[in-house]
Coordinates of C-alpha atoms in Angstrom, one line a residue:
X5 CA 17.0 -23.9 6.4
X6 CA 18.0 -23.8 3.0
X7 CA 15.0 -26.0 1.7
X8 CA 12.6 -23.8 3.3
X9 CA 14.8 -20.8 1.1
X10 CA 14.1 -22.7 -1.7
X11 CA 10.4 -23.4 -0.9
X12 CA 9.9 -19.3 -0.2
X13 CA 11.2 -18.9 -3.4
X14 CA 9.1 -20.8 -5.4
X15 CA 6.0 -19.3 -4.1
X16 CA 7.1 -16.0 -4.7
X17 CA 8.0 -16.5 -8.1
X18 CA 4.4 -18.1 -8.0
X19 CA 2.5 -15.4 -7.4
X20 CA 4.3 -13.1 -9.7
X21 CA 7.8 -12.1 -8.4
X22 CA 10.1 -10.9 -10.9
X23 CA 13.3 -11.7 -8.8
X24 CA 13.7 -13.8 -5.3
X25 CA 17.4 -13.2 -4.5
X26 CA 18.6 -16.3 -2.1
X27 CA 20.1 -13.7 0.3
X28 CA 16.6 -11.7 1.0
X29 CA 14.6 -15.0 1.0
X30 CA 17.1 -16.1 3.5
X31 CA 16.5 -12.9 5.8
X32 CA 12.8 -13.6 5.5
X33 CA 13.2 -17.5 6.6
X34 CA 15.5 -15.6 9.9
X35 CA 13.0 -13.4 10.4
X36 CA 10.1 -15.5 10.7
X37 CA 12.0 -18.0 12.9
X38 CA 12.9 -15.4 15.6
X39 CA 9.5 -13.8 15.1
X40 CA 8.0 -17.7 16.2
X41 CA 10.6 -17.9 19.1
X42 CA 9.5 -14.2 20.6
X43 CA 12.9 -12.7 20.3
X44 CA 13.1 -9.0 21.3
X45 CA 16.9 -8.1 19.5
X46 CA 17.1 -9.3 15.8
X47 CA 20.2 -11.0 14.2
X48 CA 17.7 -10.7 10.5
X49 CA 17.1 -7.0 9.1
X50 CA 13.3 -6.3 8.3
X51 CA 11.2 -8.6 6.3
X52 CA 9.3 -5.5 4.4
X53 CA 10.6 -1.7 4.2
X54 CA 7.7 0.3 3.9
X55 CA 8.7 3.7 2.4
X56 CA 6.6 7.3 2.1
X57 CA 7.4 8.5 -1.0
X58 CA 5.5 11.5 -0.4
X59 CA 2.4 13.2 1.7
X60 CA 1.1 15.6 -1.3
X61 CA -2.5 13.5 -3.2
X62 CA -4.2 14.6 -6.1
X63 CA -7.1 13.5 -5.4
X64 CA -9.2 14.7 -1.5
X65 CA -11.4 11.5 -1.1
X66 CA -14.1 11.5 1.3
X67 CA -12.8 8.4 3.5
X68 CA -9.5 8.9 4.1
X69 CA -8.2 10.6 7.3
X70 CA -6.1 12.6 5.5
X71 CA -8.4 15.4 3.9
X72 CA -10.6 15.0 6.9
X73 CA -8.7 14.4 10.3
X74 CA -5.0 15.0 9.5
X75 CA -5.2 17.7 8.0
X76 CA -1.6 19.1 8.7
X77 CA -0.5 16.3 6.1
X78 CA -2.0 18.1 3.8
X79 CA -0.6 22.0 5.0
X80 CA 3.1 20.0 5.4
X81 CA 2.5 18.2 2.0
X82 CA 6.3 17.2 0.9
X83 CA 8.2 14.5 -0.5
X84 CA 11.0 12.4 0.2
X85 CA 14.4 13.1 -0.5
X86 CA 16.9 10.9 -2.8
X87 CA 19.4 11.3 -0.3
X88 CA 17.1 9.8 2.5
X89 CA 15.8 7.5 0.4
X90 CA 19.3 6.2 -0.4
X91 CA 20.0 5.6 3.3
X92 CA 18.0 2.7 3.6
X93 CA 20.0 0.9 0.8
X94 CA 21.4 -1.5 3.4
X95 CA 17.8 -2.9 4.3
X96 CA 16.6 -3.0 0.9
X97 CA 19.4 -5.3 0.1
X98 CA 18.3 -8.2 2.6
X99 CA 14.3 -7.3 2.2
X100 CA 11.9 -9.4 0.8
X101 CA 9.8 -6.4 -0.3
X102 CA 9.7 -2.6 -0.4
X103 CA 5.8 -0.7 -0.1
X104 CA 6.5 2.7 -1.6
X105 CA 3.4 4.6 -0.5
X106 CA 2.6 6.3 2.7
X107 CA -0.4 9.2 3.3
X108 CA -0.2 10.5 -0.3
X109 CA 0.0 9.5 -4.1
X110 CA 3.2 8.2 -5.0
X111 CA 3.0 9.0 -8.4
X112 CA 3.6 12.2 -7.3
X113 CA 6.8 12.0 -6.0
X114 CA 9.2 13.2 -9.4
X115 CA 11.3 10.2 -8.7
X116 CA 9.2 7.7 -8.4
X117 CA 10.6 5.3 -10.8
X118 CA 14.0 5.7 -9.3
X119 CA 13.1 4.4 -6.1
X120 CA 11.2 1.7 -7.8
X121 CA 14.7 1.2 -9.9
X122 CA 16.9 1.2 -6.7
X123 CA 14.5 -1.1 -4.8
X124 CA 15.2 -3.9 -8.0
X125 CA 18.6 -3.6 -8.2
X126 CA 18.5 -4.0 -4.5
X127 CA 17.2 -7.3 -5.4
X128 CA 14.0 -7.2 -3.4
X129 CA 10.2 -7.1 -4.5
X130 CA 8.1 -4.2 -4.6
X131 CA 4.6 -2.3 -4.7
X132 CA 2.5 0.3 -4.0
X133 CA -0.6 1.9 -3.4
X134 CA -2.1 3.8 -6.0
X135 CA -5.6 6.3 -6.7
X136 CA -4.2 4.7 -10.2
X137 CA -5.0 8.5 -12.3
X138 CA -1.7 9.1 -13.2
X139 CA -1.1 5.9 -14.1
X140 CA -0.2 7.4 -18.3
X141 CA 1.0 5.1 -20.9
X142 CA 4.7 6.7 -20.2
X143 CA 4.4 6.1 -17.0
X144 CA 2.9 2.5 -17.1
X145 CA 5.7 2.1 -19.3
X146 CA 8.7 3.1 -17.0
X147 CA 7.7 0.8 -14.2
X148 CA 7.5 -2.2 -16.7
X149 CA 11.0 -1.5 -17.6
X150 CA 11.8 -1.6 -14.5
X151 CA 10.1 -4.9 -13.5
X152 CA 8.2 -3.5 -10.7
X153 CA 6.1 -6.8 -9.4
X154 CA 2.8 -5.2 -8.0
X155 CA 0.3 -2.2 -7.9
X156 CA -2.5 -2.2 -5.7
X157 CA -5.3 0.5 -7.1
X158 CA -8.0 1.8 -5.0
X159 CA -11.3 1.9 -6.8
X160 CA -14.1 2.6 -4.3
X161 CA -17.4 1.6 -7.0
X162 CA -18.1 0.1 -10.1
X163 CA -20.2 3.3 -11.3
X164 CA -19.3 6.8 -12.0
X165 CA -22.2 8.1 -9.4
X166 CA -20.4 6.2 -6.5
X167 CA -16.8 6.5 -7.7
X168 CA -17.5 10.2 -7.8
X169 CA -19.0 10.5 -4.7
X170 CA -15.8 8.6 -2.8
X171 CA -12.8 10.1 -4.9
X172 CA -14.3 13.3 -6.4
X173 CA -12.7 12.0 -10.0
X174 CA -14.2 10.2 -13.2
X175 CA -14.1 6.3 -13.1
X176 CA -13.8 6.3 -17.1
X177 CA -10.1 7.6 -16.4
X178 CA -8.9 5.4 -13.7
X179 CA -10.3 2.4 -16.3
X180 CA -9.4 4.1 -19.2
X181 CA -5.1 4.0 -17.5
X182 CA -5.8 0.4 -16.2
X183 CA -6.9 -1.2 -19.5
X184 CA -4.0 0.9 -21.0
X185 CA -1.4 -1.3 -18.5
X186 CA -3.2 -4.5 -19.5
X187 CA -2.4 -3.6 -23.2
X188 CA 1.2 -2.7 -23.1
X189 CA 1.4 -5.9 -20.8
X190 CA 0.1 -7.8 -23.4
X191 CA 2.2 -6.6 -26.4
X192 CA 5.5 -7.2 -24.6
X193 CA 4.7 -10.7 -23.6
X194 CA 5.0 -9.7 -19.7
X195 CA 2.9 -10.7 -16.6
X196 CA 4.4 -7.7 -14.4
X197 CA 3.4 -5.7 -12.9
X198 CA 0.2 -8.2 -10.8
X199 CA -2.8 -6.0 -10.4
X200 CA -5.0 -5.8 -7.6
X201 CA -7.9 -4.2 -6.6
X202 CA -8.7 -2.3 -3.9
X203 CA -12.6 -0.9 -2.3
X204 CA -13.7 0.7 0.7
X205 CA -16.8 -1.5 1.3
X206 CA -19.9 1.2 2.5
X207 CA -23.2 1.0 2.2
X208 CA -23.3 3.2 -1.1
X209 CA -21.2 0.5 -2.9
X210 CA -22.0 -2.9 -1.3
X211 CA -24.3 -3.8 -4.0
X212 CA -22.1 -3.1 -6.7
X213 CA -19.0 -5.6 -5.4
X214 CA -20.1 -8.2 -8.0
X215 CA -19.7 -5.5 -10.7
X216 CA -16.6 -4.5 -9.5
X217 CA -15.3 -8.1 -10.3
X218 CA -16.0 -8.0 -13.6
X219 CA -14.2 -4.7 -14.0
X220 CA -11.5 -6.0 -12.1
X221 CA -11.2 -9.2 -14.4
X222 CA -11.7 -6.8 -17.7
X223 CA -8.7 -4.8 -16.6
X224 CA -6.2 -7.6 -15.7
X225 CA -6.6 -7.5 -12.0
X226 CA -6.5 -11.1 -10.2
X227 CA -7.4 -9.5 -6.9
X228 CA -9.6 -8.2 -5.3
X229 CA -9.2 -6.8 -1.7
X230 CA -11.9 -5.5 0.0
X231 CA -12.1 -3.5 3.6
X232 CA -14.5 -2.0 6.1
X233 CA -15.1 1.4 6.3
X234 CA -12.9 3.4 8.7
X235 CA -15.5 6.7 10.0
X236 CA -12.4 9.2 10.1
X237 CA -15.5 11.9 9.8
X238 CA -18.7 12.6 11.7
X239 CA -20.3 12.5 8.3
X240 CA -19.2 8.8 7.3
X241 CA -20.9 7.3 10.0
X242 CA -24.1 6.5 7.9
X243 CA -22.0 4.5 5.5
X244 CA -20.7 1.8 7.4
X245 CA -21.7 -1.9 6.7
X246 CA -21.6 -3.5 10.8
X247 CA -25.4 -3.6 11.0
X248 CA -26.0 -5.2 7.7
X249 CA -24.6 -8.5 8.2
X250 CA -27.2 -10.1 6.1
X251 CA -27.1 -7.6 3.0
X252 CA -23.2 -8.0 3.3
X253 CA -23.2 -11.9 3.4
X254 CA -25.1 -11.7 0.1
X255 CA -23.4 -9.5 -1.6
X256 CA -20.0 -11.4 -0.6
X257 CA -21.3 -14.5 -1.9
X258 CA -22.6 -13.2 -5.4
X259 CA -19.1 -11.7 -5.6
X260 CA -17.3 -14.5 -4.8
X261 CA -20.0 -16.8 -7.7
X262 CA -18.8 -14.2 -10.3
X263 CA -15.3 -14.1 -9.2
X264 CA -14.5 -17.9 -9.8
X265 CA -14.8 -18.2 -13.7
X266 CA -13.0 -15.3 -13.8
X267 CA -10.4 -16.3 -11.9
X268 CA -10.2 -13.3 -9.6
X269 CA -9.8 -14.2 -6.0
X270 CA -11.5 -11.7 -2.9
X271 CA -10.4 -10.9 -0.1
X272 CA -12.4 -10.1 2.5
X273 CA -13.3 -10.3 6.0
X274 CA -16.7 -9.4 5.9
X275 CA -17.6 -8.2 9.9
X276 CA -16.4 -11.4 11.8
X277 CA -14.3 -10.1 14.1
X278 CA -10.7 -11.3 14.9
X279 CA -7.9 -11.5 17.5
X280 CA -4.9 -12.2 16.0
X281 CA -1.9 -10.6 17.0
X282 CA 0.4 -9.5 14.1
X283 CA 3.7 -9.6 13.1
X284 CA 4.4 -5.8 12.3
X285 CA 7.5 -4.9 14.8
X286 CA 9.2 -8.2 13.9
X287 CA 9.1 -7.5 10.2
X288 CA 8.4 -4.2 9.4
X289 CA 10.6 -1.3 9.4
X290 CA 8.2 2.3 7.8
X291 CA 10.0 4.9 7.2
X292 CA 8.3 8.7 6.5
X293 CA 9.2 10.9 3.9
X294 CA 11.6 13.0 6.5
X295 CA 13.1 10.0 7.7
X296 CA 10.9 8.7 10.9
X297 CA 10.6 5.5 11.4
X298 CA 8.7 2.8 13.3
X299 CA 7.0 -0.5 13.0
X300 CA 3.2 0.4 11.4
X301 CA 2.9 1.2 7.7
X302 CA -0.7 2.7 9.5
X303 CA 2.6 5.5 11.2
X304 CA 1.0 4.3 14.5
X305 CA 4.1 5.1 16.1
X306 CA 7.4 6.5 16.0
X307 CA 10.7 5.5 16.9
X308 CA 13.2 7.5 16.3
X309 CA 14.9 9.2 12.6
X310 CA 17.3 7.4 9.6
X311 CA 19.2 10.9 9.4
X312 CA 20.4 10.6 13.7
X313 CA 21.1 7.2 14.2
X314 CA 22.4 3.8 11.8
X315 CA 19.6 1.4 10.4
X316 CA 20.5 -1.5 12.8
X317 CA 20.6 0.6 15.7
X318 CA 17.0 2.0 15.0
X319 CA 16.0 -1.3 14.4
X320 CA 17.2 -3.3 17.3
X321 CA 16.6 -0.1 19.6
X322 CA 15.0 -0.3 23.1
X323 CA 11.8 0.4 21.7
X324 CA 11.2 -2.3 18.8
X325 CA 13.2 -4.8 21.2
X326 CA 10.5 -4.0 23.9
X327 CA 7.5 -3.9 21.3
X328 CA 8.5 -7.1 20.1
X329 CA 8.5 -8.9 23.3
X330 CA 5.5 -7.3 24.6
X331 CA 4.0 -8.8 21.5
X332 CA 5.3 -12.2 22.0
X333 CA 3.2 -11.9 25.6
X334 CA 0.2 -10.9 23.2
X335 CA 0.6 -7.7 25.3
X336 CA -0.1 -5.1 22.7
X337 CA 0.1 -1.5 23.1
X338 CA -3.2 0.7 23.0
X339 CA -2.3 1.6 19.4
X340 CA -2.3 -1.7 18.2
X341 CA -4.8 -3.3 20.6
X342 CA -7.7 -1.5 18.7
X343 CA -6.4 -1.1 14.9
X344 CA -9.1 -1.9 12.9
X345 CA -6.5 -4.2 10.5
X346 CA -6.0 -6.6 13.3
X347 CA -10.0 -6.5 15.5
X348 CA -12.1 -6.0 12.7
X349 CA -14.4 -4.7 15.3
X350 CA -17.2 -2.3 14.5
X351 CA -16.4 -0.2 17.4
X352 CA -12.6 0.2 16.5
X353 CA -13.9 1.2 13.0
X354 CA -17.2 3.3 13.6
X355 CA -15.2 5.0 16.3
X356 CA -11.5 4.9 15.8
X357 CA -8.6 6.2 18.2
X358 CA -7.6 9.2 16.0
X359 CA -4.8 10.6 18.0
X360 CA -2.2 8.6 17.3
X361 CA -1.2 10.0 13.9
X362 CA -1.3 13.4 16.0
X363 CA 1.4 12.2 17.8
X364 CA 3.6 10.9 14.8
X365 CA 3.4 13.7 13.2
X366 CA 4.5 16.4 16.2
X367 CA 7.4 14.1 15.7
X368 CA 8.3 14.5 12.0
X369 CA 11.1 17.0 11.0
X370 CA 9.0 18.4 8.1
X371 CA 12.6 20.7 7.1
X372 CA 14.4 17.3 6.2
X373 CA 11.7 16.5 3.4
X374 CA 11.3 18.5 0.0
X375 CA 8.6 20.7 1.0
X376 CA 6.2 20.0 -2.2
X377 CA 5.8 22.8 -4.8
X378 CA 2.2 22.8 -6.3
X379 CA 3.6 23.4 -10.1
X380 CA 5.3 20.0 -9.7
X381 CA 2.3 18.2 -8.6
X382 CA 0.5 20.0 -11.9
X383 CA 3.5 18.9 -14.1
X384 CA 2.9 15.3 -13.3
X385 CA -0.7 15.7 -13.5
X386 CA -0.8 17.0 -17.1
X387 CA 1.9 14.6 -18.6
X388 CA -1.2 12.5 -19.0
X389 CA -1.2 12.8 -23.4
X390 CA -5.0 13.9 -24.4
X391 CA -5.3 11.4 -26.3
X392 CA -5.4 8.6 -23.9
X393 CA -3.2 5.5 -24.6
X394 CA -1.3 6.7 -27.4
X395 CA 0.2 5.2 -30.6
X396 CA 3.8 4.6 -30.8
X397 CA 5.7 4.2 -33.9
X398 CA 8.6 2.6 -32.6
X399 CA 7.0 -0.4 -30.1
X400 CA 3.7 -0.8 -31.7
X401 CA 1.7 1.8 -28.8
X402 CA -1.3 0.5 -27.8
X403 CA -3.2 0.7 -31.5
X404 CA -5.5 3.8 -32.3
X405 CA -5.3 6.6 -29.5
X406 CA -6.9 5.4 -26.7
X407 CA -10.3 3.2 -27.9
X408 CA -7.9 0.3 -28.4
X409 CA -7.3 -0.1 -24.5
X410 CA -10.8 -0.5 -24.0
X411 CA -11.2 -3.7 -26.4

């Protein structure tokens, strides 16, 4: 067991861990071997803690279910509190990795980098999930210093017109933030944090994939990580990408021509489907801003609350134990049977179950987040300086304002 420790390790550290403690990589190595021998109750703790930060966004894009469908994540907008935050402490000590993002920016939460700062000195590794526009120089900054290992950014076109039209925001900001991180990265002699990029492939922006890999390899990105359109509106129907298998090949393969000398790598699974069964309740343990949990970072499904009952408990509790060996029969609940992740199916994307999130959130206890107060949303919104990527006396700054982030 320990040479397989060893050999998780080094292929962490590979693809750009900043730390791979022998007691988390140890968990994961547990994990995985109870996960291949179908057990139901757990002697490891979760694999990967996926934490809400917050539900409030900045932004109100036009694909995502949470300006369209849910829209009662966006009347309870809140954030989630350090005390609740704190309570999953224990798990973060024996996780391989913590996601910090749930249905809303997390850059929005006003402790942010603390939670990215107790998730370190937990000794696990960590990301999140980013619209990437309040991504400042301070703030690119702050989660250098505290050797965060990974963003994800979703950037959903190559040119302003269909950027714009997904996001409602200006491209030339989001790059203008990115190239600023690639800068600062640069001048301190670091390779954290690993950038990836993220699209929502539709029909509007499937010809501009091969542009988006140069943009991705101009601003320090390796990855690229593509996805199929998820209709969470009547009105998105007209942009999915299922009946153009041929147009789609093409543009794949011209992305994946510019992409080698590069050296960014795409992922994608263009709209083959697929039947594999995942390993979510064996390794995965989300938890919402007010403290529900269960095993989808999608918050398919919930199973119980951090603030009523101890981590281990939730996690080994009649539900996960039964999830887990129904899984292990490949006997997967209607939630998980048609997520689009796992089926890649045109039908389970064109027309997907929507009601599950309903259901998870009649079960959130809304009164045990920090409701979110609009001037603290605009506080973090304008910390951005107008001058871009700023100089800075004292460590160099990134040169002249903000035209030397661009070069």
């Amino acid at each position: 067991m320990f040479q397989k420790v060893l050999a998780v390790r080094d292929k962490l550290i590979r693809h750009g861990a900043t730390r791979a403690p022998l007691r988390s990589l140890a968990n994961t190595v547990l994990n995985e071997m109870e996960r291949k021998l179908g057990r139901g109750y757990l002697v490891s703790n979760p694999d990967i803690v996926h934490v809400e930060p917050t539900t409030a966004c900045n932004l109100g894009c036009a694909m995502c279910g949470r300006s369209t469908y849910w829209k009662d994540l966006v009347r309870n907008s809140a954030h989630m509190k350090r005390e609740t935050f704190m309570r999953l402490e224990p798990f973060l000590r024996s996780a391989r990795l913590a996601v910090l993002h749930g249905w809303g920016e997390p850059l929005l939460h006003p402790d942010f980098v603390w939670m990215v700062q107790v998730c370190k000195r937990a000794g696990c590794m960590v990301t999140f999930h980013t619209n990437g526009l309040l991504l400042t120089e301070k703030m690119a900054h702050a989660l250098i210093e505290r050797r965060l290992d990974h963003i994800t950014v979703s950037i959903d076109g190559a040119s302003a017109e269909s950027y714009r039209s997904a996001r409602g925001a200006d491209l030339e900001d989001l790059l203008s933030n990115l190239r600023c991180l690639r800068h600062i990265k640069k001048r301190l002699g670091v390779r954290h944090p690993k950038l990836t990029f993220k699209c929502v492939v539709t029909r509007r922006n499937l010809h501009e994939l091969p542009s988006l890999v140069e943009q991705a390899a101009e601003c320090g990105a390796r990855e690229l990580e593509l996805n199929n359109l998820v209709v969470y509106h009547p009105s998105l129907s007209d942009q999915t990408v299922f009946d153009l298998r041929e147009e789609v090949e093409t543009a794949y393969a011209e992305t994946l021509r510019r992409a080698g000398p590069l050296g960014v790598r795409v992922f994608y699974g263009g709209v083959e489907e697929k039947d594999g069964v995942p390993a979510c309740p064996f390794r995965s343990f989300t938890v919402t801003c007010d403290g529900t949990v269960g095993p989808c970072g999608a918050q398919r499904l919930a199973m119980g609350n951090i603030h009523d009952t101890p981590l281990r408990k939730l996690w080994n509790s009649t539900s996960y134990v039964e999830m887990r060996l129904a899984y292990a029969r490949r006997e997967l609940p209607q939630q998980c049977e048609h997520c689009p992740g796992r089926t890649n199916r045109r039908e389970d994307h064109v027309h997907p179950d929507l009601e599950y999130v309903e259901d998870t959130l009649r079960a959130r206890q809304w009164e045990r987040a920090q409701r979110n107060r609009p001037q603290d949303v605009l506080a973090v919104i304008h910390d951005k300086p107008s001058g871009g990527c700023a100089s800075d006396a004292r460590s160099g700054g990134c040169g002249s304002a903000s035209a030397s982030c661009r070069n």
